[in-house]
mmCIF file of C-alpha atoms in Angstrom:
data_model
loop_
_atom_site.group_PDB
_atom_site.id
_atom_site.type_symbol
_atom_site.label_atom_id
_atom_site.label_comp_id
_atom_site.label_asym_id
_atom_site.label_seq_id
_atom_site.Cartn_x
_atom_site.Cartn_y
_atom_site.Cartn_z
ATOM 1 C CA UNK A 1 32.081 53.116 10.302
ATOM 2 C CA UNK A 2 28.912 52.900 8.120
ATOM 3 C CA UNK A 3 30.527 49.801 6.753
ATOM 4 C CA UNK A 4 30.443 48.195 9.900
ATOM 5 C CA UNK A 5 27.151 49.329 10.695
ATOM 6 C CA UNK A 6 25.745 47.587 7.820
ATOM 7 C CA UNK A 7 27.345 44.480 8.466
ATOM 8 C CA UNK A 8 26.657 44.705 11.723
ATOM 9 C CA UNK A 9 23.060 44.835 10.516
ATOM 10 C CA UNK A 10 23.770 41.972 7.974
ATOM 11 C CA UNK A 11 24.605 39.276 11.060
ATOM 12 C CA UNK A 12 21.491 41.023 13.001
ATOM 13 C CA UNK A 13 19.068 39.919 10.052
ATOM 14 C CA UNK A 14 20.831 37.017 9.206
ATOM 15 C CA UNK A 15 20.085 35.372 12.783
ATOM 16 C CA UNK A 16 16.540 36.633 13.214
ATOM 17 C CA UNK A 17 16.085 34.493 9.876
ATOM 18 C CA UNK A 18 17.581 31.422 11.710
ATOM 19 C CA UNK A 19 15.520 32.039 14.550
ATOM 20 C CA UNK A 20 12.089 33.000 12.488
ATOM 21 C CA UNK A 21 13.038 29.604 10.328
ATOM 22 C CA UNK A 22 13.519 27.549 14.016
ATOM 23 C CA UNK A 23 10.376 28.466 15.184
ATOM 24 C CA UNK A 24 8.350 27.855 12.291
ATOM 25 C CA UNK A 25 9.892 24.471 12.006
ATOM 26 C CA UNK A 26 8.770 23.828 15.067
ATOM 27 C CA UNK A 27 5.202 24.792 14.895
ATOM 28 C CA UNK A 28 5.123 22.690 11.894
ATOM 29 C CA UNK A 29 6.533 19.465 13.885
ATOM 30 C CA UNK A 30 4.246 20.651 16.541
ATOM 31 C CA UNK A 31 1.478 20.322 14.458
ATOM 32 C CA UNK A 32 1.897 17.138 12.489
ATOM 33 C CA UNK A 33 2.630 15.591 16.223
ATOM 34 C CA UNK A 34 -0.603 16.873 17.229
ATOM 35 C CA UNK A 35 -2.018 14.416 14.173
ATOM 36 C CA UNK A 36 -0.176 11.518 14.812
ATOM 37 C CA UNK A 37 -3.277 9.955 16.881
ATOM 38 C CA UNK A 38 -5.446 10.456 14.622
ATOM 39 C CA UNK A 39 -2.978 9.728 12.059
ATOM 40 C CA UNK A 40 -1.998 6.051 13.673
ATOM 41 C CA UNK A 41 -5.844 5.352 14.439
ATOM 42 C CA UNK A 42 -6.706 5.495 10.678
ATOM 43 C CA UNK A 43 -3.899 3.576 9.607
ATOM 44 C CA UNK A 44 -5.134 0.542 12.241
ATOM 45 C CA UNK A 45 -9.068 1.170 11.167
ATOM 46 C CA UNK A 46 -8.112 1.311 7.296
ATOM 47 C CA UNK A 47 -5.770 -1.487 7.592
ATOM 48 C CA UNK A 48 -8.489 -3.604 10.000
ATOM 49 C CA UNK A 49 -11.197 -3.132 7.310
ATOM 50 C CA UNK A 50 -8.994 -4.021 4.439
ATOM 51 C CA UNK A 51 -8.016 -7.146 6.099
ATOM 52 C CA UNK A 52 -10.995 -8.366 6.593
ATOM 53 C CA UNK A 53 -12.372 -7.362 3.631
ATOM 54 C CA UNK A 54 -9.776 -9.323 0.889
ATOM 55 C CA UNK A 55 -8.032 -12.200 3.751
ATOM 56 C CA UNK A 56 -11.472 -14.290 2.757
ATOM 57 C CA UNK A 57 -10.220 -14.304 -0.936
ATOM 58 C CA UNK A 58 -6.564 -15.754 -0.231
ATOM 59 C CA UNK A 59 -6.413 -16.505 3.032
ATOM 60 C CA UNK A 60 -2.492 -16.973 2.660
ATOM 61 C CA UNK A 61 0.381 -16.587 5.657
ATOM 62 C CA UNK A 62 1.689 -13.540 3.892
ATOM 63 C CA UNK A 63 -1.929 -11.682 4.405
ATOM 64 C CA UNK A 64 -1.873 -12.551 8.010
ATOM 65 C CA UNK A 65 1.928 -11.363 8.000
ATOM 66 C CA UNK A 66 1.030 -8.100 6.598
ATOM 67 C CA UNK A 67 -1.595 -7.051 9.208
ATOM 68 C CA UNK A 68 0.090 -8.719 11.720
ATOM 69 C CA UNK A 69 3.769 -6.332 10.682
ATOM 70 C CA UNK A 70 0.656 -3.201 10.577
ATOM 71 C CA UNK A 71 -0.581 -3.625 13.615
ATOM 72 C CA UNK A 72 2.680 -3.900 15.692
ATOM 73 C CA UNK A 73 4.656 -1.166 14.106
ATOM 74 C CA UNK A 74 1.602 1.247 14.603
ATOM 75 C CA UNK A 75 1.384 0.254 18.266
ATOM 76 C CA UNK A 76 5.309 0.361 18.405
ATOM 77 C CA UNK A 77 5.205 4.099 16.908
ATOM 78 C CA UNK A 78 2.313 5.459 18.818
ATOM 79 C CA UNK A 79 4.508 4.357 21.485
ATOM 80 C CA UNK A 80 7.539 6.276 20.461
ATOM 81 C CA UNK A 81 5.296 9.260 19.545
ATOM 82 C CA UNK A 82 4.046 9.714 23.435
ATOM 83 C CA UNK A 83 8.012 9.641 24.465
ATOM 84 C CA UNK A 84 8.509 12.654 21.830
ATOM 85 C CA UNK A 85 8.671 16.312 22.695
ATOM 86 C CA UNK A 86 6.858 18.883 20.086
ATOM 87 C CA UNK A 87 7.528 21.641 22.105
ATOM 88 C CA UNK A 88 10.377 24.201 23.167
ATOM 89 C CA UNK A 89 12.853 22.148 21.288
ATOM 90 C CA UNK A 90 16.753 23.151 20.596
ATOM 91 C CA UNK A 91 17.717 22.828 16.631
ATOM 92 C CA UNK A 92 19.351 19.040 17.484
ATOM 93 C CA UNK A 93 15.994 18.100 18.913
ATOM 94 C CA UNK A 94 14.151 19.391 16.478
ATOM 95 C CA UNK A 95 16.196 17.262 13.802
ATOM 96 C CA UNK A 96 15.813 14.275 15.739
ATOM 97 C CA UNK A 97 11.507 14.837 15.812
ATOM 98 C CA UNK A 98 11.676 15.623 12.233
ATOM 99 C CA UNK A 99 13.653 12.006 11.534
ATOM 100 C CA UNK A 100 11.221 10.427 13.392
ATOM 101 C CA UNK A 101 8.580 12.030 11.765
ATOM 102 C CA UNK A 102 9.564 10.982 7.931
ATOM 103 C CA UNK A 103 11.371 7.318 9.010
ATOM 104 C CA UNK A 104 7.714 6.719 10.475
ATOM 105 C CA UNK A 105 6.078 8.129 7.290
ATOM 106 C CA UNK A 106 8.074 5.972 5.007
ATOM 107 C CA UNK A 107 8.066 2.524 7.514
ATOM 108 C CA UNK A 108 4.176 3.412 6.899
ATOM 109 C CA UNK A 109 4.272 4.134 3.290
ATOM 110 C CA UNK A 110 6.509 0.440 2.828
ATOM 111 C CA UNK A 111 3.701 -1.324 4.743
ATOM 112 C CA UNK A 112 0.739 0.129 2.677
ATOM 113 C CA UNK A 113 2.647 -0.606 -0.433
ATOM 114 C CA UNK A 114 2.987 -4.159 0.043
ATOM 115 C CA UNK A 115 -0.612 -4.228 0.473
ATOM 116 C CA UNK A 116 -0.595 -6.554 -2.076
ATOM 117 C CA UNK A 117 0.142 -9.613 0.196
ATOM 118 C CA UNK A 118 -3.627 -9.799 1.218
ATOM 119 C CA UNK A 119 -4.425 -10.780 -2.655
ATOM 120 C CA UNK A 120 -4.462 -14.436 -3.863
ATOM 121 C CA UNK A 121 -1.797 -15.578 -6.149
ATOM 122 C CA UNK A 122 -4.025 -14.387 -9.123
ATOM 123 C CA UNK A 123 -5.801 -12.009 -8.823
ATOM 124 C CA UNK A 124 -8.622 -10.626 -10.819
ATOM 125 C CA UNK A 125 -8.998 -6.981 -11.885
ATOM 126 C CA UNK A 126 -11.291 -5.914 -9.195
ATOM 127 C CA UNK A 127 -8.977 -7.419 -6.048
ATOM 128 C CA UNK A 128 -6.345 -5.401 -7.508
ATOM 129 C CA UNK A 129 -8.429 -2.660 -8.393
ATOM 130 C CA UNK A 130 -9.947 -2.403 -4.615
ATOM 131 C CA UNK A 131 -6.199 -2.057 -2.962
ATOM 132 C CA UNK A 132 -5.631 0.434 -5.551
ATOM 133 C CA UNK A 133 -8.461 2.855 -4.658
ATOM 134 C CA UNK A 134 -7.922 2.234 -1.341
ATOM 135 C CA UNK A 135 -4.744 3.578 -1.529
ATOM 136 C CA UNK A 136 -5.359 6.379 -3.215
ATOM 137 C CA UNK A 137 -7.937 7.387 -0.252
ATOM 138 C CA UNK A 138 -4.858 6.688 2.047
ATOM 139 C CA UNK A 139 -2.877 9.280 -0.376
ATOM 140 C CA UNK A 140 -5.758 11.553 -0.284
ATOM 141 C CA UNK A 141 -5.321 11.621 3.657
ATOM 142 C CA UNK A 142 -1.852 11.603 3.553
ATOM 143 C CA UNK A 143 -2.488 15.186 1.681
ATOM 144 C CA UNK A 144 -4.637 16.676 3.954
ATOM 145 C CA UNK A 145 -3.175 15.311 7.412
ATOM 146 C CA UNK A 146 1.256 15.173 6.466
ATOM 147 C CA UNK A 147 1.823 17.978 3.446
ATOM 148 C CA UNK A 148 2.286 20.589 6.096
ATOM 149 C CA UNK A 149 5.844 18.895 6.089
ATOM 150 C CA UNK A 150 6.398 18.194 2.482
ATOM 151 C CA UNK A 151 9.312 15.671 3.423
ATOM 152 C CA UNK A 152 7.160 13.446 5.736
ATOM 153 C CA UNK A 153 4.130 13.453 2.834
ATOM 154 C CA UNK A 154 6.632 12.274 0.120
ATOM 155 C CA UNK A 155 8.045 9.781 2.909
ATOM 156 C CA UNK A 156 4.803 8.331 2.756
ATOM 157 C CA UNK A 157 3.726 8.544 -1.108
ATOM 158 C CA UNK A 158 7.041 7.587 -2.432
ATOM 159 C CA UNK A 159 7.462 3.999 -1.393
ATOM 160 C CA UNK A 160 3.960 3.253 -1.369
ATOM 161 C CA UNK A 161 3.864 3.935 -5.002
ATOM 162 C CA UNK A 162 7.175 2.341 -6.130
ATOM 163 C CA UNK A 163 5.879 -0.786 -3.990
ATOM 164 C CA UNK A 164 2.409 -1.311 -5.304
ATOM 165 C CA UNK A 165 3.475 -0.023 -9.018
ATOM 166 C CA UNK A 166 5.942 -2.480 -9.096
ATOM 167 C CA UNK A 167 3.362 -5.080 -8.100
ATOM 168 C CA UNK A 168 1.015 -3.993 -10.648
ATOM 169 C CA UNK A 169 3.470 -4.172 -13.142
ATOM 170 C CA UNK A 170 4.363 -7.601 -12.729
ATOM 171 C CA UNK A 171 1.916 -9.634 -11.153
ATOM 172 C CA UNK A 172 -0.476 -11.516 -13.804
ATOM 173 C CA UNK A 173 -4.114 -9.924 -12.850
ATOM 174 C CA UNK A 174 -5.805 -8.998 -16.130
ATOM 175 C CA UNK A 175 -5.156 -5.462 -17.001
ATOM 176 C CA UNK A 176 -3.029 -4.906 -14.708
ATOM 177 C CA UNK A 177 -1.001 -2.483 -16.830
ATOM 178 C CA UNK A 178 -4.151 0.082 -16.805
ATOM 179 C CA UNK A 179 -4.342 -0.096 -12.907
ATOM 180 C CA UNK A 180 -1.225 1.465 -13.173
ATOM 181 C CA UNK A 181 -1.733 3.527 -15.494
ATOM 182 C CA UNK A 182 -4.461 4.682 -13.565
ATOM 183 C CA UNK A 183 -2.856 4.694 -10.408
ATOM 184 C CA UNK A 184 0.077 7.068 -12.199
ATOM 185 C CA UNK A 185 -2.270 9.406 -13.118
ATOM 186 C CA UNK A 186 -3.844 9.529 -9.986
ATOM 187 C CA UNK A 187 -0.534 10.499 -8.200
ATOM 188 C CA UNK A 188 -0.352 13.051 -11.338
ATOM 189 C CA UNK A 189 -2.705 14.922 -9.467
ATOM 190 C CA UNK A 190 -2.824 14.152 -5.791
ATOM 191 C CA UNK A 191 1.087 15.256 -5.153
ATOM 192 C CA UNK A 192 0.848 18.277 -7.044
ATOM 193 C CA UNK A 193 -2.675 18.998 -4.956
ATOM 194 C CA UNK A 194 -0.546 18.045 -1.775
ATOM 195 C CA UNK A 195 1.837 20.490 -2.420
ATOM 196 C CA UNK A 196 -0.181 23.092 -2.936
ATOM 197 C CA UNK A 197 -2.386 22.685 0.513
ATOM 198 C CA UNK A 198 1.189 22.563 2.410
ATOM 199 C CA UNK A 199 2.213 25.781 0.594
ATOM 200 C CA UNK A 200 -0.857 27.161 1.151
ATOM 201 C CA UNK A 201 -1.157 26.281 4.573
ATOM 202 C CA UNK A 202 2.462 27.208 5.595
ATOM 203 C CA UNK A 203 1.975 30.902 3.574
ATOM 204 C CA UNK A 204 -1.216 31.189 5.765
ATOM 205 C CA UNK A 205 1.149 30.502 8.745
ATOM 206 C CA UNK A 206 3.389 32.781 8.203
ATOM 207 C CA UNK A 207 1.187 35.387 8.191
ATOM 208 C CA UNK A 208 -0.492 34.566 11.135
ATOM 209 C CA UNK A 209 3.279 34.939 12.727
ATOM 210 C CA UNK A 210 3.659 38.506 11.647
#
């Protein structure tokens, strides 16, 4: 008998884990949905102001391409977003949110990363110098507004670094090689720093549940 009564108790714990770990998920997917406004209104302001600002310099198709690809696959998620439920969801639902939550974060990541396009053919230090600060402020957003979820913030960092490193790697700007080494450095610190605000945050959360 006391053998079965711990078991018993085993299963009894074991499920109100499952069902603590459910509902935190989906605060957390709850939360990040609540951001995604404000979340696909920076991305179109940022990416506005960055056109404008370099397109004079090159002027080239793939520049116009590149805000043109930014512009419609914001709209097209923002979209997709409203047709989303955050709330009361079953574990399959859940799943499904969360996918769309880190697809979307990496779709954006790709199109910051190729950034790039809205240089000229050669360009100097400081063109390549201003998308690479600029995307670090995007990073430093990403941070505040996406670590909650660590999956959707390193949906978004990880192909916008592989993307524009790659570019700065190979394209023939001057110096290009201490962009990104600069750039390297910078994610040194800004994905640890992420980390540690979703820990923190989620730790606080917990807390607040008990």
């Amino acid at each position: 008998m006391p053998e079965t009564r711990d078991d018993s108790t085993i299963i009894t714990n074991e499920r109100h884990q499952s069902v603590e770990r459910l509902a935190f998920r989906q605060e957390q997917v709850k939360l990040l949905f609540g951001q995604l406004n404000l979340i696909y209104l920076a991305d179109f302001l940022a990416g506005t102001f960055l056109f404008f600002l370099l397109i004079t310099s090159s002027n080239s198709i793939s520049g116009y391409s590149w805000y043109a690809v930014l512009v419609f696959s914001t709209a097209v998620r923002a979209t997709l977003a409203k047709r989303q439920k955050s709330e009361g969801l079953d574990e399959a639902s859940l799943k499904k949110n969360l996918f769309f939550l880190v697809s979307g974060a990496v779709w954006s990541g790709l199109i910051w990363g190729f950034s790039w396009a809205l240089l000229p053919v050669n360009p100097s230090f400081l063109q390549l110098a201003a998308i690479g600060l600029w995307l670090a402020g995007m990073l430093a957003g990403a941070a505040t507004t996406m670590s909650v979820i660590k999956e959707v913030f390193l949906g978004f960092v990880t192909p916008t670094a592989i993307v524009f490193l790659s570019y700065s790697v190979f394209t023939r700007a001057e110096d290009n090689l201490i962009m990104a080494s600069g750039f390297i450095l910078y994610l040194g610190f800004i994905i640890p720093i992420a980390m540690r605000i979703g820990s923190d945050f989620n730790r606080t959360r917990r807390l607040h549940r008990r």
